[in-house]
Short mmCIF file of N, CA and C in Angstrom, two decimals:
data_model
loop_
_atom_site.label_atom_id
_atom_site.label_comp_id
_atom_site.label_asym_id
_atom_site.label_seq_id
_atom_site.Cartn_x
_atom_site.Cartn_y
_atom_site.Cartn_z
N TYR A 1 35.00 -35.47 -15.70
CA TYR A 1 34.69 -35.14 -14.32
C TYR A 1 33.19 -35.29 -14.11
N THR A 2 32.82 -36.06 -13.11
CA THR A 2 31.41 -36.22 -12.77
C THR A 2 31.16 -35.56 -11.43
N LEU A 3 29.95 -35.05 -11.29
CA LEU A 3 29.58 -34.40 -10.03
C LEU A 3 29.13 -35.44 -9.02
N SER A 4 29.61 -35.28 -7.82
CA SER A 4 29.12 -36.14 -6.75
C SER A 4 27.80 -35.55 -6.26
N LEU A 5 27.10 -36.34 -5.49
CA LEU A 5 25.84 -35.86 -4.93
C LEU A 5 26.09 -34.62 -4.08
N HIS A 6 27.20 -34.62 -3.37
CA HIS A 6 27.56 -33.48 -2.52
C HIS A 6 27.75 -32.21 -3.35
N ASP A 7 28.36 -32.34 -4.53
CA ASP A 7 28.58 -31.19 -5.41
C ASP A 7 27.29 -30.79 -6.14
N ALA A 8 26.48 -31.77 -6.50
CA ALA A 8 25.28 -31.52 -7.30
C ALA A 8 24.16 -30.89 -6.47
N LEU A 9 24.12 -31.20 -5.18
CA LEU A 9 23.04 -30.72 -4.34
C LEU A 9 22.94 -29.18 -4.31
N PRO A 10 24.03 -28.44 -4.07
CA PRO A 10 23.91 -26.98 -4.08
C PRO A 10 23.45 -26.44 -5.45
N ILE A 11 23.91 -27.06 -6.54
CA ILE A 11 23.51 -26.64 -7.88
C ILE A 11 22.01 -26.86 -8.06
N TYR A 12 21.52 -28.01 -7.62
CA TYR A 12 20.10 -28.32 -7.73
C TYR A 12 19.28 -27.37 -6.86
N ILE A 13 19.74 -27.14 -5.63
CA ILE A 13 19.02 -26.24 -4.72
C ILE A 13 19.00 -24.83 -5.30
N MET A 14 20.13 -24.38 -5.83
CA MET A 14 20.21 -23.04 -6.42
C MET A 14 19.26 -22.93 -7.61
N ALA A 15 19.19 -23.96 -8.44
CA ALA A 15 18.29 -23.95 -9.59
C ALA A 15 16.85 -23.85 -9.11
N SER A 16 16.53 -24.61 -8.08
CA SER A 16 15.18 -24.59 -7.53
C SER A 16 14.86 -23.22 -6.93
N LEU A 17 15.81 -22.65 -6.20
CA LEU A 17 15.60 -21.34 -5.61
C LEU A 17 15.48 -20.25 -6.68
N THR A 18 16.25 -20.39 -7.73
CA THR A 18 16.17 -19.43 -8.84
C THR A 18 14.79 -19.49 -9.49
N GLU A 19 14.30 -20.69 -9.70
CA GLU A 19 12.95 -20.85 -10.27
C GLU A 19 11.90 -20.23 -9.34
N GLU A 20 12.06 -20.43 -8.05
CA GLU A 20 11.11 -19.87 -7.10
C GLU A 20 11.20 -18.34 -7.10
N LEU A 21 12.40 -17.80 -7.18
CA LEU A 21 12.57 -16.35 -7.24
C LEU A 21 11.90 -15.78 -8.49
N ILE A 22 12.11 -16.43 -9.62
CA ILE A 22 11.48 -16.00 -10.87
C ILE A 22 9.97 -16.08 -10.74
N SER A 23 9.47 -17.12 -10.13
CA SER A 23 8.03 -17.29 -9.94
C SER A 23 7.45 -16.17 -9.06
N VAL A 24 8.13 -15.87 -7.95
CA VAL A 24 7.65 -14.83 -7.04
C VAL A 24 7.66 -13.47 -7.73
N LEU A 25 8.74 -13.16 -8.43
CA LEU A 25 8.83 -11.87 -9.11
C LEU A 25 7.78 -11.76 -10.22
N THR A 26 7.50 -12.86 -10.89
CA THR A 26 6.46 -12.88 -11.93
C THR A 26 5.09 -12.63 -11.31
N GLU A 27 4.84 -13.26 -10.16
CA GLU A 27 3.57 -13.04 -9.46
C GLU A 27 3.44 -11.58 -9.02
N GLU A 28 4.54 -11.01 -8.53
CA GLU A 28 4.51 -9.60 -8.13
C GLU A 28 4.18 -8.73 -9.34
N GLN A 29 4.82 -9.01 -10.47
CA GLN A 29 4.56 -8.26 -11.69
C GLN A 29 3.09 -8.36 -12.09
N ASP A 30 2.53 -9.55 -11.96
CA ASP A 30 1.10 -9.75 -12.28
C ASP A 30 0.20 -8.90 -11.40
N VAL A 31 0.52 -8.84 -10.10
CA VAL A 31 -0.30 -8.05 -9.17
C VAL A 31 -0.19 -6.57 -9.53
N TYR A 32 1.02 -6.10 -9.84
CA TYR A 32 1.18 -4.70 -10.24
C TYR A 32 0.40 -4.41 -11.51
N ARG A 33 0.42 -5.34 -12.45
CA ARG A 33 -0.34 -5.15 -13.69
C ARG A 33 -1.84 -5.11 -13.42
N GLU A 34 -2.30 -5.86 -12.42
CA GLU A 34 -3.72 -5.81 -12.03
C GLU A 34 -4.06 -4.48 -11.36
N LEU A 35 -3.11 -3.94 -10.62
CA LEU A 35 -3.35 -2.70 -9.88
C LEU A 35 -3.45 -1.47 -10.79
N ILE A 36 -2.76 -1.49 -11.90
CA ILE A 36 -2.76 -0.31 -12.78
C ILE A 36 -4.16 0.05 -13.26
N PRO A 37 -4.93 -0.88 -13.85
CA PRO A 37 -6.29 -0.49 -14.26
C PRO A 37 -7.20 -0.16 -13.08
N ILE A 38 -6.97 -0.79 -11.94
CA ILE A 38 -7.77 -0.48 -10.75
C ILE A 38 -7.51 0.98 -10.35
N SER A 39 -6.25 1.38 -10.36
CA SER A 39 -5.90 2.75 -10.00
C SER A 39 -6.42 3.75 -11.02
N GLU A 40 -6.42 3.37 -12.30
CA GLU A 40 -6.98 4.25 -13.33
C GLU A 40 -8.49 4.40 -13.14
N GLN A 41 -9.13 3.30 -12.77
CA GLN A 41 -10.57 3.36 -12.48
C GLN A 41 -10.82 4.25 -11.27
N LYS A 42 -9.92 4.18 -10.31
CA LYS A 42 -10.05 5.00 -9.11
C LYS A 42 -10.03 6.49 -9.47
N THR A 43 -9.20 6.85 -10.43
CA THR A 43 -9.14 8.23 -10.89
C THR A 43 -10.52 8.70 -11.35
N LYS A 44 -11.16 7.88 -12.17
CA LYS A 44 -12.49 8.23 -12.70
C LYS A 44 -13.51 8.36 -11.57
N VAL A 45 -13.43 7.45 -10.62
CA VAL A 45 -14.37 7.44 -9.49
C VAL A 45 -14.17 8.67 -8.61
N ILE A 46 -12.93 9.07 -8.42
CA ILE A 46 -12.63 10.27 -7.63
C ILE A 46 -13.23 11.50 -8.33
N ILE A 47 -13.01 11.58 -9.63
CA ILE A 47 -13.54 12.72 -10.40
C ILE A 47 -15.06 12.76 -10.33
N GLN A 48 -15.69 11.58 -10.39
CA GLN A 48 -17.16 11.50 -10.33
C GLN A 48 -17.70 11.65 -8.91
N ASN A 49 -16.80 11.65 -7.93
CA ASN A 49 -17.17 11.75 -6.52
C ASN A 49 -18.11 10.60 -6.11
N ASP A 50 -17.81 9.41 -6.60
CA ASP A 50 -18.60 8.22 -6.32
C ASP A 50 -17.97 7.48 -5.13
N LEU A 51 -18.43 7.83 -3.94
CA LEU A 51 -17.82 7.31 -2.72
C LEU A 51 -18.01 5.81 -2.55
N GLN A 52 -19.14 5.27 -2.97
CA GLN A 52 -19.40 3.83 -2.87
C GLN A 52 -18.38 3.05 -3.72
N SER A 53 -18.21 3.48 -4.96
CA SER A 53 -17.25 2.81 -5.84
C SER A 53 -15.82 3.00 -5.33
N LEU A 54 -15.55 4.18 -4.77
CA LEU A 54 -14.22 4.45 -4.23
C LEU A 54 -13.89 3.48 -3.10
N GLN A 55 -14.88 3.22 -2.26
CA GLN A 55 -14.67 2.27 -1.15
C GLN A 55 -14.41 0.87 -1.70
N GLU A 56 -15.15 0.44 -2.71
CA GLU A 56 -14.96 -0.88 -3.30
C GLU A 56 -13.58 -1.00 -3.93
N ILE A 57 -13.16 0.04 -4.64
CA ILE A 57 -11.85 0.02 -5.28
C ILE A 57 -10.75 -0.01 -4.22
N THR A 58 -10.93 0.74 -3.17
CA THR A 58 -9.93 0.77 -2.09
C THR A 58 -9.79 -0.61 -1.46
N GLU A 59 -10.90 -1.33 -1.31
CA GLU A 59 -10.84 -2.69 -0.76
C GLU A 59 -10.08 -3.62 -1.71
N ARG A 60 -10.31 -3.46 -3.02
CA ARG A 60 -9.58 -4.28 -4.00
C ARG A 60 -8.09 -3.96 -3.96
N GLU A 61 -7.77 -2.68 -3.84
CA GLU A 61 -6.37 -2.28 -3.74
C GLU A 61 -5.73 -2.87 -2.48
N GLN A 62 -6.47 -2.86 -1.38
CA GLN A 62 -5.95 -3.40 -0.12
C GLN A 62 -5.65 -4.88 -0.25
N GLN A 63 -6.52 -5.62 -0.91
CA GLN A 63 -6.28 -7.05 -1.13
C GLN A 63 -5.01 -7.26 -1.95
N ALA A 64 -4.82 -6.44 -2.97
CA ALA A 64 -3.62 -6.56 -3.81
C ALA A 64 -2.37 -6.23 -3.00
N VAL A 65 -2.45 -5.21 -2.16
CA VAL A 65 -1.30 -4.83 -1.33
C VAL A 65 -0.96 -5.96 -0.35
N GLU A 66 -1.97 -6.59 0.22
CA GLU A 66 -1.72 -7.72 1.12
C GLU A 66 -1.03 -8.86 0.37
N LYS A 67 -1.46 -9.12 -0.85
CA LYS A 67 -0.83 -10.16 -1.67
C LYS A 67 0.62 -9.78 -1.97
N LEU A 68 0.86 -8.50 -2.29
CA LEU A 68 2.22 -8.05 -2.55
C LEU A 68 3.10 -8.20 -1.31
N ASN A 69 2.56 -7.88 -0.15
CA ASN A 69 3.33 -8.05 1.09
C ASN A 69 3.70 -9.51 1.32
N MET A 70 2.76 -10.41 1.05
CA MET A 70 3.03 -11.84 1.20
C MET A 70 4.12 -12.28 0.20
N LEU A 71 4.02 -11.82 -1.03
CA LEU A 71 5.02 -12.16 -2.05
C LEU A 71 6.39 -11.59 -1.69
N GLU A 72 6.39 -10.39 -1.15
CA GLU A 72 7.65 -9.77 -0.74
C GLU A 72 8.33 -10.59 0.37
N ARG A 73 7.55 -11.07 1.32
CA ARG A 73 8.12 -11.92 2.38
C ARG A 73 8.68 -13.21 1.78
N ARG A 74 7.93 -13.77 0.83
CA ARG A 74 8.39 -15.00 0.17
C ARG A 74 9.69 -14.74 -0.60
N ARG A 75 9.76 -13.61 -1.29
CA ARG A 75 10.97 -13.26 -2.04
C ARG A 75 12.15 -13.11 -1.11
N GLU A 76 11.94 -12.45 0.03
CA GLU A 76 13.02 -12.28 1.00
C GLU A 76 13.51 -13.63 1.52
N GLU A 77 12.57 -14.56 1.78
CA GLU A 77 12.96 -15.91 2.23
C GLU A 77 13.81 -16.62 1.19
N VAL A 78 13.42 -16.49 -0.07
CA VAL A 78 14.18 -17.14 -1.15
C VAL A 78 15.59 -16.57 -1.21
N VAL A 79 15.71 -15.25 -1.11
CA VAL A 79 17.02 -14.62 -1.17
C VAL A 79 17.88 -15.04 0.03
N VAL A 80 17.28 -15.15 1.20
CA VAL A 80 18.03 -15.64 2.37
C VAL A 80 18.53 -17.06 2.11
N ASN A 81 17.66 -17.91 1.56
CA ASN A 81 18.06 -19.28 1.26
C ASN A 81 19.16 -19.32 0.20
N MET A 82 19.07 -18.44 -0.78
CA MET A 82 20.12 -18.38 -1.81
C MET A 82 21.44 -17.95 -1.17
N GLY A 83 21.37 -16.99 -0.26
CA GLY A 83 22.57 -16.55 0.44
C GLY A 83 23.20 -17.68 1.23
N THR A 84 22.35 -18.51 1.84
CA THR A 84 22.85 -19.66 2.61
C THR A 84 23.57 -20.64 1.69
N VAL A 85 22.94 -20.96 0.56
CA VAL A 85 23.54 -21.92 -0.39
C VAL A 85 24.85 -21.36 -0.95
N LEU A 86 24.88 -20.07 -1.25
CA LEU A 86 26.07 -19.44 -1.84
C LEU A 86 27.09 -19.00 -0.79
N ASN A 87 26.71 -19.15 0.48
CA ASN A 87 27.56 -18.72 1.59
C ASN A 87 27.87 -17.22 1.49
N ARG A 88 26.79 -16.45 1.24
CA ARG A 88 26.91 -15.00 1.13
C ARG A 88 25.83 -14.33 1.99
N ASP A 89 26.10 -13.10 2.34
CA ASP A 89 25.12 -12.30 3.08
C ASP A 89 23.98 -11.98 2.12
N PRO A 90 22.74 -12.35 2.46
CA PRO A 90 21.60 -12.11 1.56
C PRO A 90 21.42 -10.64 1.20
N ARG A 91 21.85 -9.74 2.09
CA ARG A 91 21.70 -8.30 1.80
C ARG A 91 22.59 -7.86 0.65
N THR A 92 23.61 -8.65 0.35
CA THR A 92 24.52 -8.30 -0.76
C THR A 92 24.07 -8.93 -2.08
N LEU A 93 23.07 -9.78 -2.01
CA LEU A 93 22.60 -10.44 -3.24
C LEU A 93 21.60 -9.53 -3.97
N LYS A 94 22.07 -8.93 -5.00
CA LYS A 94 21.22 -8.07 -5.84
C LYS A 94 20.86 -8.86 -7.10
N LEU A 95 19.74 -8.49 -7.70
CA LEU A 95 19.29 -9.21 -8.89
C LEU A 95 20.33 -9.20 -10.00
N LYS A 96 21.01 -8.08 -10.18
CA LYS A 96 22.04 -8.01 -11.22
C LYS A 96 23.12 -9.05 -10.97
N ASN A 97 23.51 -9.20 -9.71
CA ASN A 97 24.54 -10.20 -9.37
C ASN A 97 24.02 -11.61 -9.61
N MET A 98 22.76 -11.83 -9.26
CA MET A 98 22.17 -13.16 -9.44
C MET A 98 22.08 -13.51 -10.92
N VAL A 99 21.79 -12.52 -11.74
CA VAL A 99 21.72 -12.75 -13.19
C VAL A 99 23.08 -13.21 -13.69
N LYS A 100 24.16 -12.59 -13.20
CA LYS A 100 25.51 -12.98 -13.61
C LYS A 100 25.83 -14.41 -13.19
N LEU A 101 25.30 -14.82 -12.04
CA LEU A 101 25.57 -16.17 -11.55
C LEU A 101 24.92 -17.25 -12.43
N LEU A 102 23.97 -16.84 -13.27
CA LEU A 102 23.23 -17.80 -14.09
C LEU A 102 23.79 -17.93 -15.51
N GLU A 103 25.06 -17.64 -15.68
CA GLU A 103 25.68 -17.70 -17.01
C GLU A 103 25.48 -19.06 -17.68
N LYS A 104 25.50 -20.11 -16.90
CA LYS A 104 25.38 -21.45 -17.47
C LYS A 104 23.93 -21.88 -17.65
N ARG A 105 23.02 -21.01 -17.30
CA ARG A 105 21.59 -21.28 -17.44
C ARG A 105 20.95 -20.08 -18.16
N PRO A 106 21.21 -19.97 -19.47
CA PRO A 106 20.81 -18.76 -20.21
C PRO A 106 19.31 -18.48 -20.22
N GLU A 107 18.48 -19.50 -20.21
CA GLU A 107 17.03 -19.28 -20.22
C GLU A 107 16.58 -18.61 -18.92
N GLU A 108 17.04 -19.16 -17.81
CA GLU A 108 16.71 -18.56 -16.51
C GLU A 108 17.34 -17.19 -16.38
N GLN A 109 18.56 -17.06 -16.89
CA GLN A 109 19.27 -15.79 -16.82
C GLN A 109 18.46 -14.71 -17.54
N LYS A 110 17.95 -15.03 -18.72
CA LYS A 110 17.17 -14.07 -19.50
C LYS A 110 15.89 -13.70 -18.76
N ARG A 111 15.19 -14.70 -18.24
CA ARG A 111 13.93 -14.44 -17.51
C ARG A 111 14.17 -13.57 -16.29
N LEU A 112 15.21 -13.88 -15.54
CA LEU A 112 15.51 -13.12 -14.34
C LEU A 112 15.97 -11.70 -14.68
N ALA A 113 16.66 -11.55 -15.80
CA ALA A 113 17.14 -10.22 -16.22
C ALA A 113 15.99 -9.32 -16.66
N GLU A 114 14.95 -9.89 -17.26
CA GLU A 114 13.84 -9.10 -17.77
C GLU A 114 12.88 -8.63 -16.67
N LEU A 115 12.76 -9.39 -15.62
CA LEU A 115 11.78 -9.09 -14.58
C LEU A 115 11.99 -7.75 -13.88
N PRO A 116 13.19 -7.40 -13.49
CA PRO A 116 13.35 -6.11 -12.80
C PRO A 116 12.90 -4.92 -13.66
N GLU A 117 13.20 -4.97 -14.95
CA GLU A 117 12.79 -3.88 -15.84
C GLU A 117 11.27 -3.78 -15.91
N ALA A 118 10.62 -4.92 -16.05
CA ALA A 118 9.15 -4.94 -16.13
C ALA A 118 8.54 -4.46 -14.81
N LEU A 119 9.09 -4.92 -13.70
CA LEU A 119 8.59 -4.49 -12.39
C LEU A 119 8.78 -2.99 -12.20
N THR A 120 9.93 -2.50 -12.57
CA THR A 120 10.22 -1.07 -12.43
C THR A 120 9.24 -0.24 -13.26
N ALA A 121 8.98 -0.67 -14.48
CA ALA A 121 8.05 0.06 -15.36
C ALA A 121 6.64 0.06 -14.76
N SER A 122 6.20 -1.07 -14.26
CA SER A 122 4.86 -1.16 -13.66
C SER A 122 4.75 -0.31 -12.41
N ILE A 123 5.76 -0.37 -11.57
CA ILE A 123 5.75 0.41 -10.33
C ILE A 123 5.78 1.90 -10.65
N LYS A 124 6.55 2.29 -11.65
CA LYS A 124 6.61 3.70 -12.04
C LYS A 124 5.24 4.17 -12.53
N ARG A 125 4.59 3.38 -13.37
CA ARG A 125 3.26 3.75 -13.90
C ARG A 125 2.25 3.86 -12.75
N LEU A 126 2.28 2.89 -11.85
CA LEU A 126 1.37 2.89 -10.71
C LEU A 126 1.62 4.10 -9.82
N SER A 127 2.87 4.46 -9.61
CA SER A 127 3.21 5.62 -8.80
C SER A 127 2.67 6.90 -9.43
N GLU A 128 2.79 7.01 -10.75
CA GLU A 128 2.27 8.20 -11.45
C GLU A 128 0.76 8.31 -11.26
N ILE A 129 0.05 7.20 -11.43
CA ILE A 129 -1.41 7.21 -11.28
C ILE A 129 -1.78 7.55 -9.84
N ASN A 130 -1.08 6.94 -8.88
CA ASN A 130 -1.39 7.20 -7.47
C ASN A 130 -1.10 8.65 -7.09
N GLU A 131 -0.07 9.23 -7.66
CA GLU A 131 0.24 10.64 -7.39
C GLU A 131 -0.88 11.53 -7.93
N ARG A 132 -1.37 11.20 -9.13
CA ARG A 132 -2.49 11.96 -9.71
C ARG A 132 -3.72 11.82 -8.82
N ASN A 133 -4.00 10.59 -8.36
CA ASN A 133 -5.16 10.37 -7.49
C ASN A 133 -5.02 11.14 -6.19
N LYS A 134 -3.82 11.16 -5.65
CA LYS A 134 -3.57 11.90 -4.40
C LYS A 134 -3.86 13.39 -4.61
N THR A 135 -3.42 13.92 -5.73
CA THR A 135 -3.66 15.33 -6.05
C THR A 135 -5.16 15.61 -6.18
N LEU A 136 -5.87 14.71 -6.88
CA LEU A 136 -7.32 14.88 -7.05
C LEU A 136 -8.05 14.84 -5.71
N ILE A 137 -7.66 13.92 -4.86
CA ILE A 137 -8.29 13.82 -3.54
C ILE A 137 -7.99 15.08 -2.73
N SER A 138 -6.76 15.54 -2.79
CA SER A 138 -6.39 16.76 -2.06
C SER A 138 -7.20 17.95 -2.56
N GLN A 139 -7.35 18.07 -3.87
CA GLN A 139 -8.16 19.16 -4.43
C GLN A 139 -9.62 19.04 -4.01
N SER A 140 -10.10 17.82 -3.97
CA SER A 140 -11.48 17.57 -3.54
C SER A 140 -11.67 18.02 -2.09
N LEU A 141 -10.73 17.66 -1.25
CA LEU A 141 -10.81 18.04 0.16
C LEU A 141 -10.73 19.57 0.33
N GLU A 142 -9.86 20.20 -0.46
CA GLU A 142 -9.76 21.65 -0.42
C GLU A 142 -11.09 22.29 -0.82
N MET A 143 -11.74 21.75 -1.83
CA MET A 143 -13.02 22.28 -2.29
C MET A 143 -14.08 22.11 -1.21
N ILE A 144 -14.11 20.96 -0.58
CA ILE A 144 -15.07 20.72 0.50
C ILE A 144 -14.83 21.71 1.63
N GLN A 145 -13.56 21.90 1.99
CA GLN A 145 -13.22 22.84 3.06
C GLN A 145 -13.65 24.26 2.67
N PHE A 146 -13.42 24.64 1.42
CA PHE A 146 -13.82 25.96 0.93
C PHE A 146 -15.34 26.13 1.05
N GLU A 147 -16.09 25.12 0.61
CA GLU A 147 -17.55 25.18 0.67
C GLU A 147 -18.05 25.25 2.11
N MET A 148 -17.41 24.50 3.00
CA MET A 148 -17.80 24.54 4.42
C MET A 148 -17.53 25.92 5.01
N ASN A 149 -16.38 26.50 4.67
CA ASN A 149 -16.06 27.85 5.15
C ASN A 149 -17.05 28.87 4.60
N LEU A 150 -17.44 28.71 3.35
CA LEU A 150 -18.40 29.62 2.72
C LEU A 150 -19.75 29.55 3.43
N ILE A 151 -20.20 28.33 3.70
CA ILE A 151 -21.47 28.14 4.40
C ILE A 151 -21.41 28.74 5.80
N GLN A 152 -20.30 28.46 6.49
CA GLN A 152 -20.15 29.00 7.85
C GLN A 152 -20.10 30.52 7.84
N SER A 153 -19.41 31.09 6.88
CA SER A 153 -19.33 32.56 6.77
C SER A 153 -20.70 33.14 6.49
N ALA A 154 -21.48 32.49 5.63
CA ALA A 154 -22.81 32.98 5.29
C ALA A 154 -23.72 32.96 6.52
N ARG A 155 -23.57 31.97 7.35
CA ARG A 155 -24.39 31.87 8.56
C ARG A 155 -24.03 32.95 9.58
N MET A 156 -22.77 33.29 9.65
CA MET A 156 -22.30 34.23 10.67
C MET A 156 -22.31 35.68 10.20
N ALA A 157 -22.47 35.92 8.93
CA ALA A 157 -22.41 37.29 8.40
C ALA A 157 -23.60 38.10 8.88
N PRO A 158 -23.38 39.37 9.28
CA PRO A 158 -24.49 40.22 9.71
C PRO A 158 -25.41 40.48 8.52
N GLY A 159 -26.69 40.54 8.82
CA GLY A 159 -27.66 40.81 7.77
C GLY A 159 -28.06 39.57 6.99
N SER A 160 -27.49 38.46 7.35
CA SER A 160 -27.84 37.25 6.61
C SER A 160 -28.94 36.48 7.32
N ASN A 161 -29.36 37.00 8.49
CA ASN A 161 -30.44 36.31 9.18
C ASN A 161 -31.76 36.62 8.50
N ASN A 162 -32.76 35.95 8.89
CA ASN A 162 -34.06 36.09 8.25
C ASN A 162 -35.01 37.00 9.03
N TYR A 163 -34.48 37.88 9.86
CA TYR A 163 -35.33 38.78 10.63
C TYR A 163 -35.69 39.99 9.78
N ASN A 164 -36.87 40.51 10.05
CA ASN A 164 -37.28 41.77 9.40
C ASN A 164 -37.72 42.74 10.50
N LYS A 165 -38.20 43.90 10.10
CA LYS A 165 -38.60 44.92 11.08
C LYS A 165 -39.71 44.40 12.00
N GLN A 166 -40.59 43.61 11.45
CA GLN A 166 -41.70 43.13 12.27
C GLN A 166 -41.22 42.18 13.35
N ALA A 167 -40.18 41.41 13.07
CA ALA A 167 -39.64 40.49 14.08
C ALA A 167 -39.02 41.27 15.20
N ALA A 168 -38.40 42.40 14.88
CA ALA A 168 -37.74 43.22 15.92
C ALA A 168 -38.77 43.88 16.84
N SER A 169 -39.99 44.12 16.35
CA SER A 169 -40.97 44.79 17.18
C SER A 169 -42.07 43.83 17.61
N PHE A 170 -41.69 42.59 17.83
CA PHE A 170 -42.64 41.56 18.22
C PHE A 170 -43.24 41.93 19.57
N ASP A 171 -44.54 41.88 19.67
CA ASP A 171 -45.22 42.26 20.90
C ASP A 171 -45.35 41.03 21.79
N MET A 172 -44.64 41.03 22.89
CA MET A 172 -44.64 39.89 23.82
C MET A 172 -45.99 39.74 24.50
N SER A 173 -46.75 40.83 24.66
CA SER A 173 -48.03 40.76 25.35
C SER A 173 -49.08 40.02 24.50
N ALA A 174 -48.85 39.94 23.20
CA ALA A 174 -49.81 39.28 22.32
C ALA A 174 -49.65 37.77 22.42
N ALA A 175 -48.58 37.31 22.94
CA ALA A 175 -48.33 35.87 22.95
C ALA A 175 -49.04 35.15 24.05
#
């Protein structure tokens, strides 16, 4: 049995789309791996209260997030195209199902099967770091608020002014 061009085209398109999906997921994994040390550096900067460095790190994080958003849109497009080729609703195409579809392509199947685990591990690590950073920032803000309240209380407390007896008996006629 030989494949006609009509039969071979969907197989070729699917192979191409699978490669593109693997490529996009790999790029996403790379961006997450880049974000982890940036977020760890952010922790140190927050602790040191280095606002200039914090701003620079935040800008780097924003660039990475923009790249992730672009990759996510690309991934969604690939999945929609795969759904079209397979005549399936793209919302029902899960990576586990796609891995099963690649039985005859074991190399791609293995690569596609490994990516979700790696992505999940990276995202989990990044979430842990970001949660710690969020807590540190919250504690920092609480401390600032406490210090501001302390300063305000000191200003308003009776007896904290700098007047003495001589100020109270200031002679207006001498002025």
